Amino acid sequence: MTFILFVIQAIAPIVPYVVIAGAAGMIYGYLQGFFLAWVGALVGACILFWLSKSVARDFFIDHLKDKYDFDLKNVDDTHVFWILLLSRIFPIVPTVLINVGSGISGVSNTIFISSSALGKLPWAIVYVALGDYFMKSHDITGTLIVIGAIFLVSYICMRLLRQRMPFRHR
């Protein structure tokens, strides 16, 4: 059942991933919780990727080529891999948009799966470990300091990355 929750969360993220992954760490412990969180999120991402690829890809590619004279088939796969990997590690763009955007833009299965699998690792490790640590720890102050430090470092990294992006959010 927990695995299905992760798959559903990746397709329709009603509950934040951090909540489900943390709960998995609390309930199942680190190793089993990590496996459920990582594989479940990856399977859900792949389902949404393949659905969008099969339903909307041809329309989207033709639209870009006709309207903007831009052919997505000329994009270098190495750049796509790194863009997707960094988008997963530094979650500036919602993961649903990454999954759908990758599908309709024609990203190869290999690039999508490999970049997603690697990019989802750090957050699955951190969130599940926090849940496991929180369940085993009797030191609430220490737990809150660890959680605060992780969120602070994440926030600083996202801010720095946004400042270096060629386009700005308004």
Short mmCIF file of the C-alpha atoms (twelve columns), coordinates in Angstrom:
data_MODEL
# 
_entry.id   MODEL 
# 
loop_
_atom_site.group_PDB 
_atom_site.id 
_atom_site.type_symbol 
_atom_site.label_atom_id 
_atom_site.label_alt_id 
_atom_site.label_comp_id 
_atom_site.label_asym_id 
_atom_site.label_seq_id 
_atom_site.Cartn_x 
_atom_site.Cartn_y 
_atom_site.Cartn_z 
_atom_site.pdbx_PDB_model_num 
ATOM 1   C CA . MET A 1   0.000  0.000  0.000   1 
ATOM 2   C CA . THR A 2   2.814  2.412  0.855   1 
ATOM 3   C CA . PHE A 3   4.446  1.777  -2.511  1 
ATOM 4   C CA . ILE A 4   1.171  2.714  -4.236  1 
ATOM 5   C CA . LEU A 5   1.041  5.943  -2.196  1 
ATOM 6   C CA . PHE A 6   4.458  6.939  -3.560  1 
ATOM 7   C CA . VAL A 7   3.381  6.139  -7.123  1 
ATOM 8   C CA . ILE A 8   0.195  8.188  -6.725  1 
ATOM 9   C CA . GLN A 9   2.120  11.049 -5.089  1 
ATOM 10  C CA . ALA A 10  4.467  11.220 -8.082  1 
ATOM 11  C CA . ILE A 11  1.509  11.422 -10.473 1 
ATOM 12  C CA . ALA A 12  -0.794 13.679 -8.427  1 
ATOM 13  C CA . PRO A 13  1.142  15.226 -5.516  1 
ATOM 14  C CA . ILE A 14  -1.648 16.014 -3.089  1 
ATOM 15  C CA . VAL A 15  0.492  15.177 -0.051  1 
ATOM 16  C CA . PRO A 16  4.112  16.439 -0.106  1 
ATOM 17  C CA . TYR A 17  6.784  13.809 -0.769  1 
ATOM 18  C CA . VAL A 18  8.643  14.786 2.402   1 
ATOM 19  C CA . VAL A 19  5.645  13.775 4.526   1 
ATOM 20  C CA . ILE A 20  5.209  10.353 2.927   1 
ATOM 21  C CA . ALA A 21  8.956  9.619  2.798   1 
ATOM 22  C CA . GLY A 22  9.413  10.700 6.407   1 
ATOM 23  C CA . ALA A 23  6.487  8.513  7.448   1 
ATOM 24  C CA . ALA A 24  8.004  5.583  5.541   1 
ATOM 25  C CA . GLY A 25  11.229 6.056  7.492   1 
ATOM 26  C CA . MET A 26  9.285  6.124  10.752  1 
ATOM 27  C CA . ILE A 27  7.173  3.064  9.957   1 
ATOM 28  C CA . TYR A 28  9.533  0.821  7.984   1 
ATOM 29  C CA . GLY A 29  12.965 1.975  9.106   1 
ATOM 30  C CA . TYR A 30  15.702 3.345  6.914   1 
ATOM 31  C CA . LEU A 31  16.404 0.606  4.334   1 
ATOM 32  C CA . GLN A 32  12.877 -0.552 3.585   1 
ATOM 33  C CA . GLY A 33  11.527 3.004  3.830   1 
ATOM 34  C CA . PHE A 34  14.197 4.256  1.437   1 
ATOM 35  C CA . PHE A 35  13.469 1.503  -1.073  1 
ATOM 36  C CA . LEU A 36  9.722  2.219  -0.980  1 
ATOM 37  C CA . ALA A 37  10.224 5.990  -1.265  1 
ATOM 38  C CA . TRP A 38  12.811 5.903  -4.037  1 
ATOM 39  C CA . VAL A 39  11.378 3.152  -6.231  1 
ATOM 40  C CA . GLY A 40  7.764  4.246  -5.714  1 
ATOM 41  C CA . ALA A 41  8.549  7.842  -6.683  1 
ATOM 42  C CA . LEU A 42  10.571 6.652  -9.682  1 
ATOM 43  C CA . VAL A 43  7.817  4.314  -10.909 1 
ATOM 44  C CA . GLY A 44  5.220  7.084  -10.556 1 
ATOM 45  C CA . ALA A 45  7.456  9.534  -12.421 1 
ATOM 46  C CA . CYS A 46  7.949  7.004  -15.226 1 
ATOM 47  C CA . ILE A 47  4.215  6.318  -15.523 1 
ATOM 48  C CA . LEU A 48  3.458  10.025 -15.886 1 
ATOM 49  C CA . PHE A 49  6.399  10.440 -18.297 1 
ATOM 50  C CA . TRP A 50  5.210  7.588  -20.521 1 
ATOM 51  C CA . LEU A 51  1.579  8.731  -20.416 1 
ATOM 52  C CA . SER A 52  2.474  12.251 -21.490 1 
ATOM 53  C CA . LYS A 53  4.892  10.895 -24.096 1 
ATOM 54  C CA . SER A 54  2.247  8.668  -25.654 1 
ATOM 55  C CA . VAL A 55  -0.635 11.151 -25.469 1 
ATOM 56  C CA . ALA A 56  0.773  14.611 -26.226 1 
ATOM 57  C CA . ARG A 57  4.314  14.273 -27.598 1 
ATOM 58  C CA . ASP A 58  3.635  14.442 -31.343 1 
ATOM 59  C CA . PHE A 59  1.314  17.431 -31.010 1 
ATOM 60  C CA . PHE A 60  3.791  19.349 -28.848 1 
ATOM 61  C CA . ILE A 61  6.824  18.657 -31.061 1 
ATOM 62  C CA . ASP A 62  4.919  19.598 -34.232 1 
ATOM 63  C CA . HIS A 63  3.622  22.777 -32.560 1 
ATOM 64  C CA . LEU A 64  7.126  23.891 -31.551 1 
ATOM 65  C CA . LYS A 65  8.519  23.154 -34.985 1 
ATOM 66  C CA . ASP A 66  5.697  24.911 -36.864 1 
ATOM 67  C CA . LYS A 67  5.293  27.934 -34.630 1 
ATOM 68  C CA . TYR A 68  8.860  28.583 -33.442 1 
ATOM 69  C CA . ASP A 69  10.983 26.654 -35.957 1 
ATOM 70  C CA . PHE A 70  12.517 24.761 -33.040 1 
ATOM 71  C CA . ASP A 71  13.274 21.073 -33.441 1 
ATOM 72  C CA . LEU A 72  13.634 19.224 -30.141 1 
ATOM 73  C CA . LYS A 73  15.389 16.380 -31.924 1 
ATOM 74  C CA . ASN A 74  18.473 18.599 -32.230 1 
ATOM 75  C CA . VAL A 75  18.916 18.996 -28.461 1 
ATOM 76  C CA . ASP A 76  22.047 17.345 -27.045 1 
ATOM 77  C CA . ASP A 77  21.169 14.399 -24.767 1 
ATOM 78  C CA . THR A 78  24.085 15.167 -22.436 1 
ATOM 79  C CA . HIS A 79  22.627 18.585 -21.659 1 
ATOM 80  C CA . VAL A 80  19.165 17.104 -21.170 1 
ATOM 81  C CA . PHE A 81  20.532 14.538 -18.700 1 
ATOM 82  C CA . TRP A 82  22.253 17.199 -16.583 1 
ATOM 83  C CA . ILE A 83  19.284 19.574 -16.710 1 
ATOM 84  C CA . LEU A 84  16.932 16.827 -15.515 1 
ATOM 85  C CA . LEU A 85  19.376 15.613 -12.867 1 
ATOM 86  C CA . LEU A 86  19.865 19.097 -11.431 1 
ATOM 87  C CA . SER A 87  16.118 19.754 -11.615 1 
ATOM 88  C CA . ARG A 88  15.580 16.702 -9.424  1 
ATOM 89  C CA . ILE A 89  18.345 17.520 -6.949  1 
ATOM 90  C CA . PHE A 90  17.402 21.200 -6.621  1 
ATOM 91  C CA . PRO A 91  13.590 21.108 -6.801  1 
ATOM 92  C CA . ILE A 92  12.867 24.519 -8.273  1 
ATOM 93  C CA . VAL A 93  10.439 23.118 -10.848 1 
ATOM 94  C CA . PRO A 94  7.612  20.865 -9.577  1 
ATOM 95  C CA . THR A 95  8.347  17.220 -10.323 1 
ATOM 96  C CA . VAL A 96  5.043  16.734 -12.151 1 
ATOM 97  C CA . LEU A 97  6.122  19.405 -14.654 1 
ATOM 98  C CA . ILE A 98  9.505  17.709 -15.058 1 
ATOM 99  C CA . ASN A 99  7.805  14.370 -15.742 1 
ATOM 100 C CA . VAL A 100 5.214  15.723 -18.184 1 
ATOM 101 C CA . GLY A 101 7.641  18.145 -19.839 1 
ATOM 102 C CA . SER A 102 10.156 15.374 -20.387 1 
ATOM 103 C CA . GLY A 103 7.493  13.155 -21.918 1 
ATOM 104 C CA . ILE A 104 6.055  15.694 -24.332 1 
ATOM 105 C CA . SER A 105 9.448  17.051 -25.324 1 
ATOM 106 C CA . GLY A 106 10.687 13.668 -26.466 1 
ATOM 107 C CA . VAL A 107 13.367 12.946 -23.852 1 
ATOM 108 C CA . SER A 108 14.589 9.380  -24.313 1 
ATOM 109 C CA . ASN A 109 13.558 6.716  -21.819 1 
ATOM 110 C CA . THR A 110 17.197 6.075  -20.885 1 
ATOM 111 C CA . ILE A 111 17.954 9.737  -20.166 1 
ATOM 112 C CA . PHE A 112 14.743 10.216 -18.193 1 
ATOM 113 C CA . ILE A 113 15.063 7.079  -16.068 1 
ATOM 114 C CA . SER A 114 18.777 7.482  -15.324 1 
ATOM 115 C CA . SER A 115 18.604 11.193 -14.470 1 
ATOM 116 C CA . SER A 116 15.442 10.689 -12.412 1 
ATOM 117 C CA . ALA A 117 16.830 7.686  -10.528 1 
ATOM 118 C CA . LEU A 118 20.013 9.563  -9.609  1 
ATOM 119 C CA . GLY A 119 18.253 12.860 -8.941  1 
ATOM 120 C CA . LYS A 120 15.678 11.320 -6.623  1 
ATOM 121 C CA . LEU A 121 18.311 9.556  -4.504  1 
ATOM 122 C CA . PRO A 122 19.432 12.465 -2.284  1 
ATOM 123 C CA . TRP A 123 15.946 13.524 -1.211  1 
ATOM 124 C CA . ALA A 124 14.760 9.957  -0.653  1 
ATOM 125 C CA . ILE A 125 17.820 9.338  1.533   1 
ATOM 126 C CA . VAL A 126 17.389 12.558 3.520   1 
ATOM 127 C CA . TYR A 127 13.634 12.405 4.081   1 
ATOM 128 C CA . VAL A 128 13.528 8.707  4.988   1 
ATOM 129 C CA . ALA A 129 16.580 9.067  7.238   1 
ATOM 130 C CA . LEU A 130 14.893 11.988 8.999   1 
ATOM 131 C CA . GLY A 131 11.763 9.938  9.599   1 
ATOM 132 C CA . ASP A 132 13.819 7.015  10.866  1 
ATOM 133 C CA . TYR A 133 15.949 9.286  13.054  1 
ATOM 134 C CA . PHE A 134 12.911 11.099 14.421  1 
ATOM 135 C CA . MET A 135 11.282 7.790  15.364  1 
ATOM 136 C CA . LYS A 136 14.386 6.457  17.125  1 
ATOM 137 C CA . SER A 137 15.580 9.679  18.710  1 
ATOM 138 C CA . HIS A 138 14.647 10.797 22.168  1 
ATOM 139 C CA . ASP A 139 16.367 14.143 21.651  1 
ATOM 140 C CA . ILE A 140 13.703 16.456 20.226  1 
ATOM 141 C CA . THR A 141 16.014 19.494 20.261  1 
ATOM 142 C CA . GLY A 142 18.701 17.649 18.301  1 
ATOM 143 C CA . THR A 143 16.126 16.382 15.827  1 
ATOM 144 C CA . LEU A 144 14.757 19.870 15.233  1 
ATOM 145 C CA . ILE A 145 18.290 21.239 14.764  1 
ATOM 146 C CA . VAL A 146 19.063 18.552 12.158  1 
ATOM 147 C CA . ILE A 147 15.786 19.208 10.316  1 
ATOM 148 C CA . GLY A 148 16.347 22.969 10.431  1 
ATOM 149 C CA . ALA A 149 19.919 22.625 9.150   1 
ATOM 150 C CA . ILE A 150 18.814 20.464 6.224   1 
ATOM 151 C CA . PHE A 151 16.072 22.890 5.246   1 
ATOM 152 C CA . LEU A 152 18.434 25.869 5.629   1 
ATOM 153 C CA . VAL A 153 21.106 24.300 3.410   1 
ATOM 154 C CA . SER A 154 18.434 23.327 0.854   1 
ATOM 155 C CA . TYR A 155 16.998 26.841 0.848   1 
ATOM 156 C CA . ILE A 156 20.434 28.448 0.403   1 
ATOM 157 C CA . CYS A 157 21.309 26.090 -2.463  1 
ATOM 158 C CA . MET A 158 18.011 26.799 -4.238  1 
ATOM 159 C CA . ARG A 159 18.486 30.562 -3.837  1 
ATOM 160 C CA . LEU A 160 22.021 30.380 -5.236  1 
ATOM 161 C CA . LEU A 161 20.866 28.250 -8.150  1 
ATOM 162 C CA . ARG A 162 18.006 30.635 -8.951  1 
ATOM 163 C CA . GLN A 163 20.410 33.593 -8.992  1 
ATOM 164 C CA . ARG A 164 22.588 31.817 -11.549 1 
ATOM 165 C CA . MET A 165 19.714 30.838 -13.839 1 
ATOM 166 C CA . PRO A 166 19.598 32.699 -17.164 1 
ATOM 167 C CA . PHE A 167 15.918 33.534 -16.637 1 
ATOM 168 C CA . ARG A 168 14.248 34.954 -13.563 1 
ATOM 169 C CA . HIS A 169 10.967 34.153 -11.869 1 
ATOM 170 C CA . ARG A 170 8.775  37.184 -11.376 1 
# 
